[in-house]
Amino acid sequence: MSVNILLFKLALMVYLGATILYLCDIIFRRFDVGRFARWVLIGGFLAHTGVLVVRFIEAGHTPVTNLHESLSFSAWTLVGTFLLFDTRYRLPVLGAFITPLAVILMFFGGATFTRVAEIDPVLQSWWFPVHVVLAFLGNAMFTMAFAVSVMYLLQERMLKNKKLSGLFYRLPSLSTLDGINYKCLTFGFPLMTMGIISGAVWANSAWGGYWRWDPKETWSLIVWFIYAALLHGRLTAGWRGRRAAIFSIIGFLCLLFSYLGVSYLLPTEHRFK
């Protein structure tokens, strides 16, 4: 078994362990479990970083050229983004929503494992890692926004129905969740914008045109407009709370289709190998 596979399985198992601990933190309402879960997750993130480093050394390029690598990199950026937010907000309950998503990404990444192959000549450009890192970091931010939006709607529903479950007592206030949602948007939107711009510049150097209306490009633009509308609504029309949460969820679903659906349902040059 190669070092890359061993580290990948280790990271997946540690992420799964962190997920179980975060869920136990909600069920048993013990903050010490949440703190321990964070350290376990950090251990998984370090192992996952090792996966990417080893893959980079083996491939000689940024390891995001096929579905396996893409899903793995998505999970890594998502966990890293959560850990950064957790240093500021210290919300173990958010980990119970984020780590299962990372486990799902890693599980399907493992199921689609492919060995390192020769890179497509089109990808042999320094624009490739710039475009990829910006795009995936933006996706991670919007995934965080999706998670806190789900939490917002759950808490709002419990308040309206006056049915306060154990989860309610671990959730932060509605204003805190709305603030995190906005913070994710203010970071994610510029990252997505720069990712699209860098991709356009790269396309011009590779194919002689900045925009060719490839389905992937078209759907990326649709997602950009959705989040642009949400940001504009927040800044000018005072969109807050429920409306912003619903908009964030819609944006994430469109982002998910742009990321995976387009690659398999529509003819595109951005198809995963």
Coordinates of N, CA and C in Angstrom, one line a residue, residues 175-261:
S175 N -28.7 35.8 15.2 CA -27.8 36.9 14.7 C -26.4 36.5 14.5
T176 N -25.9 35.6 15.3 CA -24.5 35.1 15.1 C -24.5 34.2 13.8
L177 N -25.4 33.4 13.6 CA -25.5 32.6 12.4 C -25.6 33.5 11.2
D178 N -26.4 34.5 11.2 CA -26.6 35.4 10.1 C -25.3 36.2 9.9
G179 N -24.6 36.5 10.9 CA -23.3 37.2 10.8 C -22.2 36.3 10.1
I180 N -22.2 35.0 10.5 CA -21.2 34.1 9.9 C -21.6 33.9 8.4
N181 N -22.9 33.8 8.1 CA -23.3 33.7 6.7 C -22.8 34.9 5.9
Y182 N -22.9 36.1 6.4 CA -22.5 37.3 5.7 C -20.9 37.3 5.6
K183 N -20.3 36.8 6.7 CA -18.8 36.8 6.6 C -18.3 35.8 5.5
C184 N -19.0 34.7 5.4 CA -18.6 33.7 4.4 C -18.9 34.3 3.0
L185 N -19.9 35.1 2.8 CA -20.2 35.7 1.6 C -19.2 36.7 1.2
T186 N -18.8 37.5 2.2 CA -17.8 38.6 1.9 C -16.4 38.1 1.5
F187 N -16.1 36.9 2.0 CA -14.9 36.2 1.6 C -15.0 35.4 0.4
G188 N -16.1 34.6 0.3 CA -16.3 33.7 -0.8 C -16.5 34.4 -2.2
F189 N -17.3 35.5 -2.2 CA -17.6 36.2 -3.4 C -16.3 36.7 -4.1
P190 N -15.4 37.4 -3.4 CA -14.2 37.9 -4.1 C -13.3 36.7 -4.6
L191 N -13.3 35.6 -3.8 CA -12.5 34.4 -4.2 C -13.1 33.8 -5.5
M192 N -14.4 33.7 -5.5 CA -15.0 33.2 -6.7 C -14.8 34.1 -7.9
T193 N -14.9 35.4 -7.7 CA -14.7 36.4 -8.8 C -13.2 36.2 -9.3
M194 N -12.3 36.2 -8.4 CA -10.9 36.1 -8.8 C -10.6 34.7 -9.5
G195 N -11.3 33.7 -9.0 CA -11.2 32.4 -9.7 C -11.7 32.4 -11.1
I196 N -12.8 33.1 -11.3 CA -13.4 33.2 -12.7 C -12.5 34.0 -13.6
I197 N -12.0 35.1 -13.1 CA -11.1 36.0 -13.8 C -9.8 35.2 -14.2
S198 N -9.2 34.5 -13.2 CA -7.9 33.8 -13.5 C -8.2 32.7 -14.5
G199 N -9.4 32.1 -14.4 CA -9.7 31.0 -15.4 C -9.9 31.6 -16.8
A200 N -10.4 32.8 -16.9 CA -10.6 33.5 -18.2 C -9.3 33.8 -18.8
V201 N -8.4 34.3 -18.0 CA -7.0 34.7 -18.5 C -6.3 33.4 -18.9
W202 N -6.4 32.4 -18.1 CA -5.8 31.1 -18.5 C -6.4 30.5 -19.8
A203 N -7.7 30.6 -20.0 CA -8.3 30.2 -21.2 C -7.8 31.0 -22.4
N204 N -7.6 32.2 -22.2 CA -7.1 33.1 -23.3 C -5.7 32.6 -23.8
S205 N -4.9 32.3 -22.8 CA -3.5 31.9 -23.1 C -3.5 30.5 -23.7
A206 N -4.5 29.6 -23.3 CA -4.5 28.3 -23.8 C -5.2 28.1 -25.1
W207 N -6.4 28.8 -25.3 CA -7.2 28.6 -26.4 C -7.5 29.9 -27.2
G208 N -6.9 31.0 -26.8 CA -7.0 32.2 -27.6 C -8.3 33.0 -27.4
G209 N -9.0 32.7 -26.3 CA -10.3 33.4 -26.0 C -10.6 33.4 -24.6
Y210 N -11.0 34.6 -24.0 CA -11.3 34.7 -22.6 C -12.6 33.9 -22.2
W211 N -13.6 33.8 -23.1 CA -14.8 33.2 -22.7 C -15.4 32.5 -23.9
R212 N -15.8 31.3 -23.8 CA -16.3 30.5 -24.9 C -17.7 29.9 -24.7
W213 N -18.3 30.3 -23.6 CA -19.6 29.8 -23.2 C -19.7 28.3 -23.1
D214 N -18.6 27.7 -22.6 CA -18.6 26.3 -22.2 C -19.7 26.1 -21.1
P215 N -20.4 25.0 -21.0 CA -21.4 24.8 -20.0 C -20.9 25.1 -18.6
K216 N -19.6 24.7 -18.3 CA -19.0 24.9 -17.0 C -18.9 26.4 -16.8
E217 N -18.4 27.1 -17.8 CA -18.3 28.6 -17.7 C -19.6 29.3 -17.5
T218 N -20.6 28.8 -18.2 CA -21.9 29.4 -18.1 C -22.5 29.2 -16.8
W219 N -22.4 28.0 -16.2 CA -23.0 27.8 -14.9 C -22.2 28.5 -13.8
S220 N -20.9 28.6 -14.0 CA -20.1 29.4 -13.0 C -20.6 30.8 -13.0
L221 N -20.9 31.4 -14.2 CA -21.4 32.7 -14.3 C -22.8 32.8 -13.6
I222 N -23.6 31.8 -13.8 CA -25.0 31.8 -13.1 C -24.8 31.8 -11.6
V223 N -23.9 31.0 -11.1 CA -23.7 30.9 -9.7 C -23.1 32.3 -9.2
W224 N -22.2 32.9 -10.0 CA -21.7 34.2 -9.6 C -22.8 35.2 -9.5
F225 N -23.7 35.2 -10.4 CA -24.8 36.2 -10.4 C -25.7 36.0 -9.2
I226 N -25.9 34.7 -8.8 CA -26.8 34.4 -7.6 C -26.1 35.0 -6.4
Y227 N -24.8 34.8 -6.2 CA -24.2 35.3 -5.0 C -24.0 36.8 -5.1
A228 N -23.8 37.3 -6.3 CA -23.8 38.8 -6.5 C -25.1 39.4 -6.1
A229 N -26.2 38.8 -6.5 CA -27.5 39.3 -6.1 C -27.7 39.3 -4.6
L230 N -27.2 38.2 -3.9 CA -27.3 38.1 -2.5 C -26.5 39.2 -1.8
L231 N -25.3 39.4 -2.3 CA -24.4 40.4 -1.7 C -25.1 41.8 -1.9
H232 N -25.6 42.0 -3.1 CA -26.2 43.3 -3.4 C -27.4 43.5 -2.5
G233 N -28.2 42.5 -2.3 CA -29.4 42.6 -1.5 C -29.0 42.8 0.0
R234 N -28.0 42.2 0.5 CA -27.6 42.5 1.9 C -27.1 43.9 2.0
L235 N -26.3 44.4 1.1 CA -25.7 45.7 1.2 C -26.7 46.9 1.0
T236 N -27.7 46.7 0.1 CA -28.6 47.8 -0.3 C -30.0 47.6 0.1
A237 N -30.5 46.4 0.2 CA -31.9 46.1 0.5 C -32.1 45.6 1.9
G238 N -31.0 45.4 2.6 CA -31.2 44.9 4.0 C -31.6 43.5 4.1
W239 N -31.2 42.6 3.2 CA -31.6 41.2 3.3 C -30.8 40.6 4.5
R240 N -31.6 40.0 5.3 CA -31.0 39.4 6.5 C -31.8 38.1 6.8
G241 N -31.3 37.4 7.8 CA -32.0 36.3 8.3 C -32.5 35.2 7.3
R242 N -33.8 34.9 7.4 CA -34.3 33.8 6.6 C -34.1 34.0 5.1
R243 N -34.3 35.2 4.6 CA -34.2 35.4 3.1 C -32.8 35.1 2.7
A244 N -31.8 35.6 3.5 CA -30.4 35.4 3.1 C -30.0 33.9 3.2
A245 N -30.6 33.2 4.3 CA -30.3 31.8 4.4 C -30.8 31.0 3.3
I246 N -32.1 31.3 2.8 CA -32.6 30.6 1.7 C -31.9 30.8 0.4
F247 N -31.5 32.1 0.2 CA -30.7 32.4 -0.9 C -29.3 31.7 -0.9
S248 N -28.7 31.6 0.2 CA -27.4 30.9 0.3 C -27.6 29.4 0.0
I249 N -28.7 28.8 0.4 CA -28.9 27.4 0.1 C -29.1 27.2 -1.4
I250 N -29.9 28.1 -2.0 CA -30.1 28.0 -3.4 C -28.8 28.2 -4.2
G251 N -28.0 29.1 -3.8 CA -26.7 29.3 -4.4 C -25.8 28.1 -4.3
F252 N -25.8 27.5 -3.1 CA -25.0 26.3 -2.9 C -25.5 25.2 -3.8
L253 N -26.8 24.9 -3.9 CA -27.3 23.9 -4.8 C -26.9 24.1 -6.2
C254 N -26.9 25.3 -6.7 CA -26.5 25.7 -8.0 C -25.0 25.5 -8.2
L255 N -24.2 25.8 -7.1 CA -22.8 25.6 -7.1 C -22.5 24.1 -7.2
L256 N -23.2 23.3 -6.5 CA -23.0 21.9 -6.5 C -23.2 21.3 -7.9
F257 N -24.3 21.8 -8.5 CA -24.5 21.4 -9.9 C -23.4 21.8 -10.9
S258 N -22.9 23.0 -10.7 CA -21.9 23.5 -11.5 C -20.6 22.7 -11.3
Y259 N -20.4 22.3 -10.0 CA -19.2 21.5 -9.7 C -19.2 20.1 -10.2
L260 N -20.3 19.4 -10.0 CA -20.4 18.0 -10.4 C -21.4 17.7 -11.5
G261 N -22.6 18.3 -11.4 CA -23.6 18.0 -12.4 C -23.2 18.3 -13.8

